[in-house]
Coordinates of C-alpha atoms and ligand atoms in Angstrom, one line a residue:
M1 CA 6.0 11.1 22.9
S2 CA 8.2 9.0 20.6
E3 CA 9.2 9.9 17.1
Y4 CA 9.4 7.3 14.3
A5 CA 12.8 5.5 13.9
I6 CA 13.3 3.4 10.9
P7 CA 13.5 -0.4 11.3
L8 CA 16.9 -0.2 9.6
R9 CA 18.2 -3.6 10.7
D10 CA 15.2 -5.5 9.4
M11 CA 15.3 -3.5 6.1
Q12 CA 19.0 -4.3 5.8
F13 CA 18.2 -8.0 6.3
L14 CA 15.7 -7.9 3.5
L15 CA 18.1 -6.1 1.1
R16 CA 21.1 -8.2 2.0
E17 CA 19.5 -11.7 2.5
L18 CA 15.8 -12.3 2.0
A19 CA 15.0 -10.4 -1.2
P20 CA 18.6 -9.8 -2.1
L21 CA 19.3 -6.5 -3.9
E22 CA 22.3 -8.3 -5.4
Q23 CA 19.9 -10.2 -7.7
V24 CA 17.9 -7.0 -8.6
A25 CA 21.2 -5.1 -9.2
A26 CA 22.2 -7.7 -11.7
L27 CA 19.3 -6.7 -13.9
P28 CA 20.0 -4.4 -16.9
G29 CA 19.1 -0.8 -15.8
C30 CA 19.3 -1.5 -12.1
E31 CA 23.1 -1.8 -11.8
E32 CA 23.8 1.6 -10.4
V33 CA 22.1 0.9 -7.0
T34 CA 24.7 -1.0 -5.0
L35 CA 24.0 -2.3 -1.5
D36 CA 26.1 0.5 0.0
L37 CA 24.1 3.1 -2.0
A38 CA 20.8 1.5 -1.1
E39 CA 21.6 1.4 2.6
A40 CA 22.8 5.1 2.4
I41 CA 19.4 6.0 0.8
L42 CA 17.5 4.2 3.6
E43 CA 19.5 6.0 6.3
E44 CA 19.0 9.4 4.7
A45 CA 15.3 8.7 4.1
G46 CA 15.1 7.6 7.7
K47 CA 16.5 11.0 8.8
F48 CA 14.0 12.8 6.7
A49 CA 11.1 10.7 7.9
G50 CA 12.0 10.8 11.5
G51 CA 13.2 14.4 11.6
V52 CA 10.9 16.3 9.2
L53 CA 7.7 14.2 8.6
S54 CA 7.1 12.5 11.9
P55 CA 7.2 15.7 14.0
I56 CA 4.3 17.2 12.0
N57 CA 2.2 14.1 12.0
A58 CA 0.2 14.7 15.2
S59 CA -0.1 18.4 14.7
G60 CA -1.3 17.8 11.2
D61 CA -3.9 15.4 12.5
R62 CA -5.2 18.0 15.1
E63 CA -5.2 20.9 12.7
G64 CA -6.3 19.2 9.5
A65 CA -6.5 20.8 6.0
R66 CA -8.9 23.7 5.8
W67 CA -11.1 24.8 2.9
K68 CA -12.1 28.5 2.3
D69 CA -13.7 29.8 -0.9
G70 CA -12.5 27.1 -3.1
E71 CA -8.9 27.1 -1.8
V72 CA -7.3 24.6 0.6
V73 CA -4.8 25.5 3.2
T74 CA -2.7 22.6 4.3
A75 CA -1.7 22.1 8.0
G76 CA 1.2 23.9 9.6
G77 CA 4.6 22.8 8.5
W78 CA 3.2 21.0 5.4
K79 CA 4.5 23.5 2.8
Q80 CA 8.0 23.6 4.3
A81 CA 8.1 19.8 4.6
Y82 CA 6.9 19.4 1.0
R83 CA 9.5 21.9 -0.2
Q84 CA 12.3 20.0 1.6
F85 CA 10.9 16.7 0.2
V86 CA 11.1 18.1 -3.4
D87 CA 14.5 19.8 -2.9
G88 CA 15.9 16.6 -1.4
G89 CA 15.0 14.8 -4.7
W90 CA 12.7 12.3 -2.8
N91 CA 9.8 12.7 -5.2
A92 CA 12.0 11.5 -8.2
L93 CA 13.5 8.5 -6.4
S94 CA 11.7 5.7 -8.2
C95 CA 10.9 7.6 -11.4
D96 CA 12.2 6.9 -14.9
P97 CA 15.6 8.7 -15.5
A98 CA 14.2 9.6 -19.0
H99 CA 12.0 12.2 -17.3
G100 CA 14.3 13.3 -14.6
G101 CA 13.9 10.4 -12.2
Q102 CA 16.6 8.5 -10.3
G103 CA 15.4 5.1 -11.4
V104 CA 16.0 3.4 -8.0
P105 CA 14.7 -0.2 -8.0
R106 CA 11.2 -0.8 -6.6
L107 CA 12.7 -3.0 -3.9
V108 CA 14.5 0.0 -2.4
S109 CA 11.9 2.7 -3.1
A110 CA 9.2 0.5 -1.5
L111 CA 11.1 0.5 1.8
V112 CA 11.5 4.2 1.6
E113 CA 7.8 4.6 0.8
E114 CA 7.0 2.6 3.9
M115 CA 9.0 5.1 5.9
W116 CA 7.1 8.1 4.6
N117 CA 3.9 6.4 5.5
A118 CA 5.1 5.3 9.0
A119 CA 6.2 8.9 9.7
N120 CA 3.2 10.7 8.2
T121 CA 0.6 8.9 6.2
S122 CA -1.4 12.1 5.4
F123 CA 1.8 13.7 3.9
A124 CA 2.8 10.5 2.0
L125 CA -0.5 10.4 0.1
C126 CA 0.4 13.4 -1.9
P127 CA 3.5 11.9 -3.6
M128 CA 1.7 8.6 -3.8
L129 CA -1.0 10.0 -6.0
T130 CA 1.5 12.0 -8.0
H131 CA 3.3 8.8 -8.8
G132 CA 0.1 7.1 -10.0
A133 CA -0.5 9.9 -12.4
I134 CA 3.2 9.9 -13.6
E135 CA 2.9 6.2 -14.3
A136 CA -0.2 6.6 -16.5
L137 CA 1.5 9.5 -18.4
E138 CA 4.6 7.4 -18.9
L139 CA 2.6 4.5 -20.1
R140 CA 0.1 6.2 -22.4
G141 CA 0.9 9.9 -22.7
S142 CA 1.7 11.4 -26.2
E143 CA 5.1 13.0 -26.6
V144 CA 3.5 16.4 -26.1
L145 CA 1.7 15.4 -22.9
Q146 CA 4.8 13.7 -21.5
H147 CA 7.0 16.7 -22.3
T148 CA 4.5 19.2 -20.8
Y149 CA 3.8 17.4 -17.5
L150 CA 6.3 14.7 -16.7
P151 CA 9.5 16.6 -15.8
R152 CA 7.6 18.9 -13.3
M153 CA 5.6 16.1 -11.8
V154 CA 8.7 13.9 -11.5
S155 CA 10.5 16.6 -9.6
G156 CA 7.4 17.3 -7.5
E157 CA 7.0 20.9 -8.7
W158 CA 3.5 19.9 -9.7
T159 CA 1.4 17.1 -8.1
G160 CA -1.1 14.7 -9.6
T161 CA -4.4 13.2 -8.7
M162 CA -6.7 10.3 -9.6
N163 CA -10.3 11.3 -10.3
L164 CA -12.4 8.1 -10.6
T165 CA -15.1 8.3 -7.9
E166 CA -18.4 10.0 -8.4
P167 CA -21.4 10.0 -6.0
H168 CA -23.0 7.0 -7.8
A169 CA -19.8 5.4 -9.0
G170 CA -17.4 4.0 -6.4
S171 CA -16.5 0.4 -6.6
D172 CA -18.5 0.2 -9.8
L173 CA -16.7 2.5 -12.2
S174 CA -18.9 1.5 -15.1
A175 CA -21.4 4.0 -13.7
V176 CA -19.1 7.0 -14.3
R177 CA -21.1 9.9 -15.8
T178 CA -18.6 12.8 -16.2
R179 CA -18.7 13.9 -19.9
A180 CA -15.8 14.9 -22.2
V181 CA -16.8 16.7 -25.4
P182 CA -14.3 16.8 -28.2
Q183 CA -13.3 20.3 -29.6
A184 CA -12.0 21.3 -33.0
D185 CA -8.5 21.8 -31.7
G186 CA -8.2 18.3 -30.4
S187 CA -8.8 19.1 -26.8
Y188 CA -12.0 18.1 -24.8
R189 CA -14.3 20.0 -22.5
V190 CA -14.9 18.1 -19.3
H191 CA -18.1 18.4 -17.3
G192 CA -19.0 16.5 -14.1
Q193 CA -18.5 16.1 -10.4
K194 CA -15.8 13.9 -8.8
I195 CA -15.8 13.2 -5.0
F196 CA -13.2 12.0 -2.5
I197 CA -10.3 13.2 -4.5
T198 CA -7.1 13.0 -2.5
Y199 CA -5.1 16.2 -2.6
G200 CA -7.6 17.4 -5.3
E201 CA -6.8 20.9 -4.0
H202 CA -4.0 22.3 -1.9
D203 CA -1.4 25.1 -1.5
L204 CA 1.8 23.0 -1.9
T205 CA 2.5 23.6 -5.6
D206 CA 1.5 26.1 -8.3
N207 CA -0.3 23.5 -10.4
I208 CA -2.2 20.2 -9.9
V209 CA -2.6 17.7 -12.8
H210 CA -5.9 15.8 -12.5
L211 CA -6.3 12.5 -14.3
V212 CA -10.0 12.2 -14.9
L213 CA -12.2 9.3 -16.0
A214 CA -15.0 10.5 -18.3
R215 CA -17.2 9.5 -21.2
T216 CA -17.2 10.9 -24.7
P217 CA -20.6 11.7 -26.3
D218 CA -21.0 8.4 -28.4
A219 CA -19.2 6.1 -25.9
P220 CA -20.7 2.7 -25.3
E221 CA -22.3 2.0 -22.0
G222 CA -20.4 0.5 -19.1
V223 CA -16.6 0.1 -18.7
K224 CA -15.9 -0.1 -22.4
G225 CA -17.0 3.5 -22.8
I226 CA -14.7 5.2 -20.3
S227 CA -11.7 7.4 -21.4
L228 CA -9.0 9.0 -19.4
F229 CA -8.2 12.8 -19.6
V230 CA -5.4 15.0 -18.3
V231 CA -7.0 18.2 -16.8
P232 CA -4.6 20.6 -15.2
K233 CA -5.8 23.1 -12.6
F234 CA -3.9 25.8 -14.5
L235 CA -3.5 25.5 -18.3
V236 CA 0.1 25.3 -19.3
E237 CA 1.5 28.1 -21.4
A238 CA 3.9 27.7 -24.4
D239 CA 6.8 28.4 -22.1
G240 CA 5.8 25.5 -19.9
K241 CA 4.6 27.7 -17.0
P242 CA 1.1 27.6 -15.5
G243 CA -1.2 30.2 -17.1
R244 CA -4.9 30.7 -17.1
R245 CA -7.1 28.9 -14.5
N246 CA -9.0 25.9 -15.9
D247 CA -12.7 25.4 -15.2
V248 CA -12.2 23.1 -12.3
R249 CA -13.1 24.1 -8.7
C250 CA -12.9 22.6 -5.3
V251 CA -16.4 22.7 -3.9
S252 CA -15.5 21.4 -0.4
I253 CA -13.3 19.0 1.5
E254 CA -14.5 16.1 3.7
H255 CA -14.4 15.8 7.5
K256 CA -13.0 12.4 8.1
L257 CA -12.2 9.7 10.7
G258 CA -8.5 9.9 10.0
I259 CA -5.8 11.2 7.6
H260 CA -7.1 14.7 8.6
A261 CA -4.2 16.6 7.0
S262 CA -4.8 15.0 3.6
P263 CA -7.4 17.1 1.9
T264 CA -10.1 14.9 0.3
A265 CA -11.8 17.1 -2.2
V266 CA -15.1 17.4 -4.1
L267 CA -14.2 18.7 -7.5
A268 CA -16.6 20.4 -10.0
F269 CA -15.4 20.1 -13.5
G270 CA -16.9 22.5 -16.1
D271 CA -19.5 24.4 -14.2
N272 CA -18.9 27.2 -16.7
E273 CA -17.4 26.8 -20.2
G274 CA -16.1 23.3 -19.5
A275 CA -12.7 22.2 -18.1
I276 CA -10.1 21.8 -20.9
G277 CA -8.6 18.4 -21.0
W278 CA -6.6 16.1 -23.3
L279 CA -7.2 12.4 -24.0
L280 CA -4.6 10.1 -22.4
G281 CA -4.2 6.9 -24.4
E282 CA -7.0 5.7 -26.6
E283 CA -10.6 6.7 -26.4
N284 CA -12.8 4.2 -24.5
R285 CA -9.7 2.4 -23.1
G286 CA -9.3 4.7 -20.1
L287 CA -10.1 2.1 -17.5
E288 CA -7.4 -0.2 -18.8
T289 CA -4.8 2.5 -18.2
M290 CA -6.4 3.4 -14.9
F291 CA -6.1 -0.3 -13.8
I292 CA -2.3 -0.3 -14.5
M293 CA -2.0 2.8 -12.4
M294 CA -4.3 1.4 -9.8
N295 CA -2.2 -1.7 -9.4
A296 CA 0.8 0.5 -8.6
A297 CA -1.3 2.5 -6.2
R298 CA -2.7 -0.7 -4.6
F299 CA 0.8 -1.9 -3.8
S300 CA 1.5 1.6 -2.4
V301 CA -1.5 1.4 -0.1
G302 CA -0.3 -1.9 1.1
L303 CA 3.0 -0.1 2.0
Q304 CA 0.9 2.4 3.9
G305 CA -0.5 -0.4 6.0
I306 CA 2.9 -1.7 6.7
G307 CA 4.2 1.8 7.7
L308 CA 1.3 2.4 10.0
A309 CA 1.7 -1.1 11.5
E310 CA 5.4 -0.4 12.2
R311 CA 4.7 3.0 13.7
A312 CA 1.9 1.6 16.0
Y313 CA 4.3 -1.1 17.1
Q314 CA 7.1 1.3 17.9
R315 CA 4.8 3.5 20.0
A316 CA 3.3 0.6 21.9
L317 CA 6.8 -0.8 22.6
T318 CA 7.9 2.5 24.1
Y319 CA 4.8 2.7 26.2
A320 CA 5.1 -1.0 27.4
R321 CA 8.7 -0.3 28.5
E322 CA 7.7 2.9 30.4
R323 CA 4.4 2.1 32.0
T324 CA 4.6 0.2 35.3
Q325 CA 1.6 -1.7 36.6
G326 CA 1.2 -4.8 38.7
V327 CA 3.7 -7.4 39.7
E328 CA 5.2 -10.1 37.5
I329 CA 3.0 -13.3 37.4
G330 CA 4.8 -16.2 38.9
G331 CA 7.8 -13.9 39.6
G332 CA 7.5 -14.2 43.3
G333 CA 8.5 -10.5 43.7
R334 CA 6.4 -7.7 45.1
G335 CA 8.0 -4.9 43.0
K336 CA 5.9 -3.3 40.3
V337 CA 7.0 -4.1 36.8
A338 CA 6.8 -2.4 33.4
I339 CA 3.9 -3.9 31.5
I340 CA 6.2 -5.5 29.0
R341 CA 6.8 -8.1 31.7
H342 CA 3.2 -9.3 31.5
P343 CA 2.7 -12.3 29.3
D344 CA -0.4 -11.0 27.6
V345 CA 1.3 -7.7 26.8
R346 CA 4.3 -9.6 25.3
R347 CA 1.9 -11.6 23.2
M348 CA 0.3 -8.5 21.8
L349 CA 3.7 -6.9 21.2
M350 CA 4.9 -10.1 19.4
L351 CA 1.7 -10.2 17.3
M352 CA 2.4 -6.6 16.2
K353 CA 6.1 -7.3 15.5
A354 CA 5.8 -10.7 13.8
R355 CA 2.9 -9.6 11.6
T356 CA 4.6 -6.4 10.6
E357 CA 7.8 -8.2 9.7
A358 CA 5.9 -10.8 7.7
L359 CA 4.0 -8.1 5.8
R360 CA 7.3 -6.2 5.0
A361 CA 9.1 -9.4 3.9
L362 CA 6.2 -10.3 1.5
A363 CA 6.0 -6.8 0.1
S364 CA 9.8 -6.7 -0.5
V365 CA 9.7 -10.0 -2.3
V366 CA 6.9 -8.7 -4.5
A367 CA 8.8 -5.4 -5.1
A368 CA 11.9 -7.4 -6.2
A369 CA 9.6 -9.4 -8.6
M370 CA 8.3 -6.1 -10.0
D371 CA 11.9 -5.1 -10.8
T372 CA 12.5 -8.5 -12.4
A373 CA 9.2 -8.2 -14.4
R374 CA 10.4 -4.8 -15.7
C375 CA 14.1 -5.4 -16.4
H376 CA 14.9 -9.0 -16.9
P377 CA 16.4 -9.7 -20.3
D378 CA 14.5 -13.0 -20.6
G379 CA 10.9 -12.7 -21.6
G380 CA 9.9 -15.9 -19.8
Q381 CA 11.4 -14.6 -16.6
R382 CA 9.6 -11.3 -17.0
S383 CA 6.2 -12.9 -17.6
Q384 CA 6.7 -15.4 -14.7
S385 CA 7.6 -12.5 -12.3
Q386 CA 4.6 -10.5 -13.6
G387 CA 2.3 -13.4 -12.9
F388 CA 3.6 -13.5 -9.3
V389 CA 3.2 -9.7 -9.0
D390 CA -0.4 -9.8 -10.4
L391 CA -1.4 -12.6 -8.0
M392 CA 0.1 -10.9 -5.0
I393 CA -0.9 -7.2 -5.5
P394 CA -4.4 -7.7 -4.1
V395 CA -2.9 -9.7 -1.2
V396 CA -0.3 -7.0 -0.4
K397 CA -3.0 -4.4 -0.5
G398 CA -5.8 -6.3 1.2
W399 CA -3.9 -8.3 3.8
S400 CA -1.4 -5.6 4.8
T401 CA -4.2 -3.0 5.3
E402 CA -6.6 -5.3 7.2
S403 CA -3.6 -6.4 9.3
A404 CA -2.6 -2.7 9.9
I405 CA -6.0 -2.0 11.5
D406 CA -5.6 -5.1 13.8
I407 CA -2.1 -4.1 14.6
A408 CA -2.9 -0.4 15.3
S409 CA -5.8 -1.6 17.4
L410 CA -3.5 -3.8 19.5
G411 CA -1.3 -0.7 19.9
V412 CA -4.3 1.1 21.5
Q413 CA -4.9 -1.9 23.7
I414 CA -1.4 -2.0 25.0
H415 CA -1.8 1.6 26.0
G416 CA -4.9 0.7 28.1
G417 CA -7.1 3.8 28.8
M418 CA -4.4 6.1 27.5
G419 CA -4.7 4.4 24.1
F420 CA -8.2 5.8 23.8
I421 CA -7.0 9.3 24.7
E422 CA -5.7 11.2 21.7
E423 CA -2.5 12.7 23.4
T424 CA -0.6 9.4 23.3
G425 CA -0.9 9.2 19.5
A426 CA -1.9 5.5 19.4
A427 CA -5.5 6.3 18.4
Q428 CA -4.3 8.4 15.4
H429 CA -2.6 5.3 13.9
L430 CA -5.8 3.3 14.2
R431 CA -7.9 6.2 12.7
D432 CA -5.4 6.7 9.9
A433 CA -5.2 3.0 9.1
R434 CA -9.0 2.7 8.8
I435 CA -9.2 4.2 5.3
T436 CA -6.5 1.9 3.9
T437 CA -8.9 -1.0 3.5
I438 CA -11.4 1.2 1.6
Y439 CA -9.7 3.4 -1.0
E440 CA -8.0 2.0 -4.1
G441 CA -10.6 -0.7 -4.0
T442 CA -12.1 -2.1 -0.8
T443 CA -10.9 -5.4 0.7
G444 CA -14.0 -7.0 -0.9
I445 CA -13.0 -5.7 -4.3
Q446 CA -9.3 -6.9 -3.8
A447 CA -10.5 -10.3 -2.8
A448 CA -13.0 -10.6 -5.7
D449 CA -10.1 -9.7 -8.1
L450 CA -7.9 -12.3 -6.4
I451 CA -10.2 -15.3 -6.7
G452 CA -11.8 -14.2 -10.1
R453 CA -9.1 -12.7 -12.2
K454 CA -5.9 -14.0 -10.5
I455 CA -7.0 -17.6 -9.6
A456 CA -10.0 -18.8 -11.5
R457 CA -9.2 -17.1 -14.8
D458 CA -5.7 -18.7 -15.2
G459 CA -6.9 -22.0 -13.9
G460 CA -4.7 -21.6 -10.8
A461 CA -1.4 -21.7 -12.7
A462 CA 0.2 -18.7 -10.8
I463 CA -0.9 -19.9 -7.3
R464 CA 0.3 -23.4 -8.0
E465 CA 3.8 -22.1 -8.7
V466 CA 3.8 -20.2 -5.5
I467 CA 2.5 -23.2 -3.5
E468 CA 5.3 -25.3 -5.0
Q469 CA 7.9 -22.7 -3.8
M470 CA 6.3 -22.8 -0.3
R471 CA 6.5 -26.6 -0.2
N472 CA 10.1 -26.3 -1.1
V473 CA 10.8 -24.1 1.9
S474 CA 8.8 -26.4 4.1
G475 CA 10.9 -29.3 2.9
Q476 CA 14.1 -27.4 3.7
L477 CA 12.9 -26.8 7.2
A478 CA 12.0 -30.5 7.7
A479 CA 15.4 -31.5 6.4
K480 CA 17.2 -29.5 9.1
D481 CA 16.3 -31.9 11.9
D482 CA 16.2 -29.0 14.4
E483 CA 13.6 -28.6 17.1
R484 CA 13.0 -24.8 16.6
L485 CA 12.8 -25.1 12.8
A486 CA 10.5 -28.2 13.1
A487 CA 8.2 -26.0 15.3
I488 CA 7.9 -23.6 12.4
Q489 CA 7.6 -26.3 9.7
A490 CA 4.5 -28.1 11.1
P491 CA 2.2 -25.0 11.0
L492 CA 3.7 -24.0 7.7
R493 CA 3.0 -27.5 6.2
D494 CA -0.6 -27.4 7.6
G495 CA -1.1 -23.9 6.3
I496 CA 0.1 -24.8 2.8
D497 CA -2.3 -27.8 2.8
A498 CA -5.1 -25.5 3.9
L499 CA -4.3 -23.1 1.1
E500 CA -4.3 -25.9 -1.4
R501 CA -7.7 -27.1 -0.2
A502 CA -9.2 -23.7 -0.4
T503 CA -7.7 -23.0 -3.8
R504 CA -9.1 -26.3 -5.2
F505 CA -12.5 -25.3 -3.9
I506 CA -12.3 -22.0 -5.6
L507 CA -11.2 -23.5 -8.9
D508 CA -13.9 -26.2 -8.7
S509 CA -16.8 -23.9 -7.9
Y510 CA -16.1 -20.5 -9.5
G511 CA -17.2 -21.5 -13.0
S512 CA -20.4 -23.2 -11.9
D513 CA -21.6 -21.0 -9.0
A514 CA -19.4 -18.0 -8.4
K515 CA -21.5 -16.8 -5.5
K516 CA -20.2 -19.7 -3.3
P517 CA -16.5 -19.0 -3.5
S518 CA -17.2 -15.2 -3.4
V519 CA -18.5 -15.6 0.2
G520 CA -15.1 -16.9 1.1
A521 CA -13.1 -14.4 -1.0
V522 CA -11.9 -12.2 1.8
P523 CA -11.1 -15.2 4.2
F524 CA -9.2 -16.7 1.2
M525 CA -7.2 -13.6 0.7
E526 CA -6.3 -13.6 4.4
L527 CA -5.4 -17.2 4.2
L528 CA -3.1 -16.6 1.2
G529 CA -1.6 -13.6 3.0
I530 CA -1.0 -15.5 6.2
V531 CA 0.6 -18.5 4.5
A532 CA 2.6 -16.3 2.1
G533 CA 3.8 -14.3 5.1
G534 CA 4.7 -17.6 6.9
W535 CA 6.6 -18.8 3.8
Q536 CA 8.8 -15.6 4.0
M537 CA 9.2 -15.9 7.8
A538 CA 10.2 -19.5 7.3
R539 CA 12.8 -18.4 4.7
A540 CA 14.0 -15.8 7.2
A541 CA 14.3 -18.5 9.9
L542 CA 16.4 -20.7 7.7
I543 CA 18.8 -17.8 7.0
A544 CA 18.9 -16.8 10.7
D545 CA 19.6 -20.5 11.7
R546 CA 22.5 -20.6 9.2
R547 CA 23.9 -17.3 10.5
L548 CA 23.7 -18.4 14.1
R549 CA 25.4 -21.7 13.2
D550 CA 28.1 -19.9 11.2
G551 CA 28.7 -17.7 14.2
G552 CA 28.9 -14.8 11.8
G553 CA 27.9 -11.6 13.7
D554 CA 24.7 -10.1 15.1
P555 CA 23.4 -13.1 17.0
A556 CA 20.8 -10.8 18.8
F557 CA 19.2 -9.9 15.5
Y558 CA 19.2 -13.5 14.1
S559 CA 18.0 -15.2 17.3
A560 CA 15.2 -12.6 17.5
K561 CA 14.3 -13.3 13.9
L562 CA 14.1 -17.0 14.6
E563 CA 11.9 -16.5 17.7
T564 CA 9.7 -14.1 15.7
A565 CA 9.2 -16.7 13.0
R566 CA 8.4 -19.3 15.6
F567 CA 5.8 -17.0 17.2
Y568 CA 4.3 -16.2 13.8
A569 CA 4.0 -19.9 13.1
D570 CA 2.2 -20.6 16.4
H571 CA 0.0 -17.5 16.6
V572 CA -0.7 -16.6 13.0
L573 CA 0.0 -19.5 10.6
A574 CA -1.9 -21.8 13.0
R575 CA -5.1 -20.0 12.0
A576 CA -4.8 -21.1 8.3
P577 CA -6.8 -24.4 8.6
G578 CA -9.7 -22.5 10.2
L579 CA -9.8 -20.0 7.4
A580 CA -9.7 -22.8 4.8
H581 CA -12.8 -24.3 6.6
T582 CA -14.6 -21.0 6.2
V583 CA -13.7 -20.7 2.5
V584 CA -14.9 -24.2 1.7
H585 CA -18.0 -24.4 4.0
G586 CA -18.9 -20.8 4.7
A587 CA -21.2 -20.1 1.8
A588 CA -24.3 -22.0 3.1
G589 CA -24.8 -19.9 6.2
A590 CA -24.1 -16.6 4.4
L591 CA -26.5 -17.2 1.5
A592 CA -29.3 -19.0 3.1
M593 CA -31.5 -16.2 4.6
A594 CA -33.8 -14.0 2.6
D595 CA -32.9 -10.3 2.6
D596 CA -35.7 -9.5 4.9
Q597 CA -34.6 -12.1 7.4
F598 CA -31.5 -10.0 8.3
Ligands
FAD601 C1 -10.4 9.5 2.3 C2 -10.7 9.0 0.9 C3 -9.8 9.2 -0.1 C4 -10.1 8.8 -1.4 N1 -9.3 9.1 -2.5 C5 -9.8 8.9 -3.7 C6 -9.1 9.5 -4.8 O1 -8.0 10.1 -4.7 N2 -9.6 9.3 -6.1 C7 -10.7 8.6 -6.3 O2 -11.2 8.5 -7.4 N3 -11.4 8.0 -5.2 C8 -11.0 8.2 -4.0 N4 -11.6 7.7 -2.9 C9 -12.8 6.9 -3.2 C10 -12.6 5.4 -2.8 O3 -11.8 4.8 -3.8 C11 -14.0 4.7 -2.8 O4 -14.6 5.2 -1.6 C12 -13.9 3.2 -2.7 O5 -13.5 2.7 -4.0 C13 -15.3 2.6 -2.4 O6 -16.3 3.1 -3.1 P1 -17.6 3.6 -2.4 O7 -17.2 4.5 -1.3 O8 -18.6 4.1 -3.4 O9 -18.2 2.3 -1.7 P2 -19.2 1.3 -2.4 O10 -18.7 0.9 -3.8 O11 -20.6 1.8 -2.4 O12 -19.0 0.0 -1.5 C14 -19.8 -0.2 -0.3 C15 -19.5 -1.6 0.2 O13 -20.0 -2.5 -0.7 C16 -19.0 -3.4 -1.1 N5 -19.1 -3.7 -2.5 C17 -19.4 -2.9 -3.5 N6 -19.4 -3.5 -4.7 C18 -19.0 -4.8 -4.5 C19 -18.8 -5.9 -5.3 N7 -18.9 -5.9 -6.6 N8 -18.4 -7.1 -4.7 C20 -18.2 -7.1 -3.4 N9 -18.4 -6.1 -2.5 C21 -18.8 -4.9 -3.1 C22 -17.7 -2.7 -0.8 O14 -16.6 -3.6 -0.6 C23 -18.1 -1.9 0.5 O15 -17.9 -2.7 1.6 C24 -11.3 8.0 -1.6 C25 -12.2 7.8 -0.6 C26 -11.9 8.2 0.7 C27 -12.9 8.0 1.8

């Protein structure tokens, strides 16, 4: 069985050429991470991912996390791996140096995060949730809260959780019922039940810091009456160490389709005297803070999808090289061949490879824009980059995770019957990928956010800028007068036209009848993802073409990049006009029948 190996050359290509680190490293506050240092980080992270996290991925899946009397025991090897993760400083990689972090740009830490997820998604969820909580504390925490929690959470000594979901409040958080009652000393007593809380209980650290959405007694109804609270598992003593147990208990953990080693907890807050918590940010503005944190987490879940896609591809590729079956079609020979020689298997492998590279390229460009939005000295540049990030986050989340399921499913298919058998590991990637389109907001919720908040609300300003940049790349391809580049340009041009048509339909119809464009919201998100991925693959093809003409090293990599971009154009981008048709014309069929006609 193969272990994960990082796609180092593709990651180097992104850092050196496509989303150049050089530009990010020129920003104030990002200067310290040179290309050499970034590549050294990638290599070291790759060793940790391949050598420590990947070997416990399948065993963690088989064993799962176990609940007993309110305690959760993580799978074998988890505690040691977590200790090594923390001791290696990996938890602090992207955090603010003001709280003990290493301040590595998002462009670099995103690639590292992809590796953790490729090697072991169940493990990677723990630091992912901790980072969400760190972000909220950095953003809205009082000095006391920051001082009490941040250094230990940044180092990884304590972990963090996000407590949004309740049995009747999932996508619709306005229905949150958990109560927080103010106390004379400024603290609150929290009462209520939260479900599906990732790493809500575990044995990896001696404290867990829960961020909990709850309502104060006189809060208005709906989303405008929700506040955010910090509720530690153990109350923190004056010396900064965990002391008395707080009134929060893990009632059970869930039995799931995938991510078995990630404990998904039902938490009871305040069954006795009330769990002690502290307000984070302003009262009744908890959802705003949570949304900032959720945006970061949504991007991270997109990276999960990319990691899982890469892992599924690597496993399928190994199998396709080893498994012999049948003779080569049109080959004339009688000898049996490895299945990689069969055109349909090659098509599936190329679909996995091309889509994964497009997802990674788009996520890297968005990560670089996050760095620009945070650090650029010019306010105009910051807000332009933020506009791009805001537009693209639902796409990175929704498109990457939906693609990951398809890609992992192709991985199973390439394994034939053995793909359906657990020992090969292909099935685990598909099972693990399945949750990624659901948590941190389902694909439907991402798509609704995309067409409503990110497109209709700003009158299409952000997407128009992106379309202009896409047209510019299409123009560069056309100007080259090269057959291979022309083959990429035509589907890209048609894809951009399709995206523009669908965008116009959304802008024209959203204000008057939001139901109609909402039917096509998910197809629109896929359309934008596919065309944006094609835009990045086209940029990659232009770079590869230049390198091949220059004769400057690594022709195998650059010619493969060019062929991969060509494949993407013919097999993926070519679907764009069909998706635009669905967006523009698809509402009638979906809305016509009465509920009882289904
Ligand atoms: C393994 C796992 C881990 C999780 N981890 C956490 C965690 O750490 N913290 C946490 O707080 N939560 C967590 N969750 C909860 C997760 O975020 C929710 O399950 C998710 O947001 C969906 O909510 P729901 O399950 O109530 O589904 P529902 O909201 O009931 O949705 C059901 C279906 O209806 C659709 N739908 C609902 N409303 C709309 C709408 N307005 N427009 C269009 N479609 C809509 C959805 O897209 C979906 O297809 C986790 C869940 C799981 C399974």
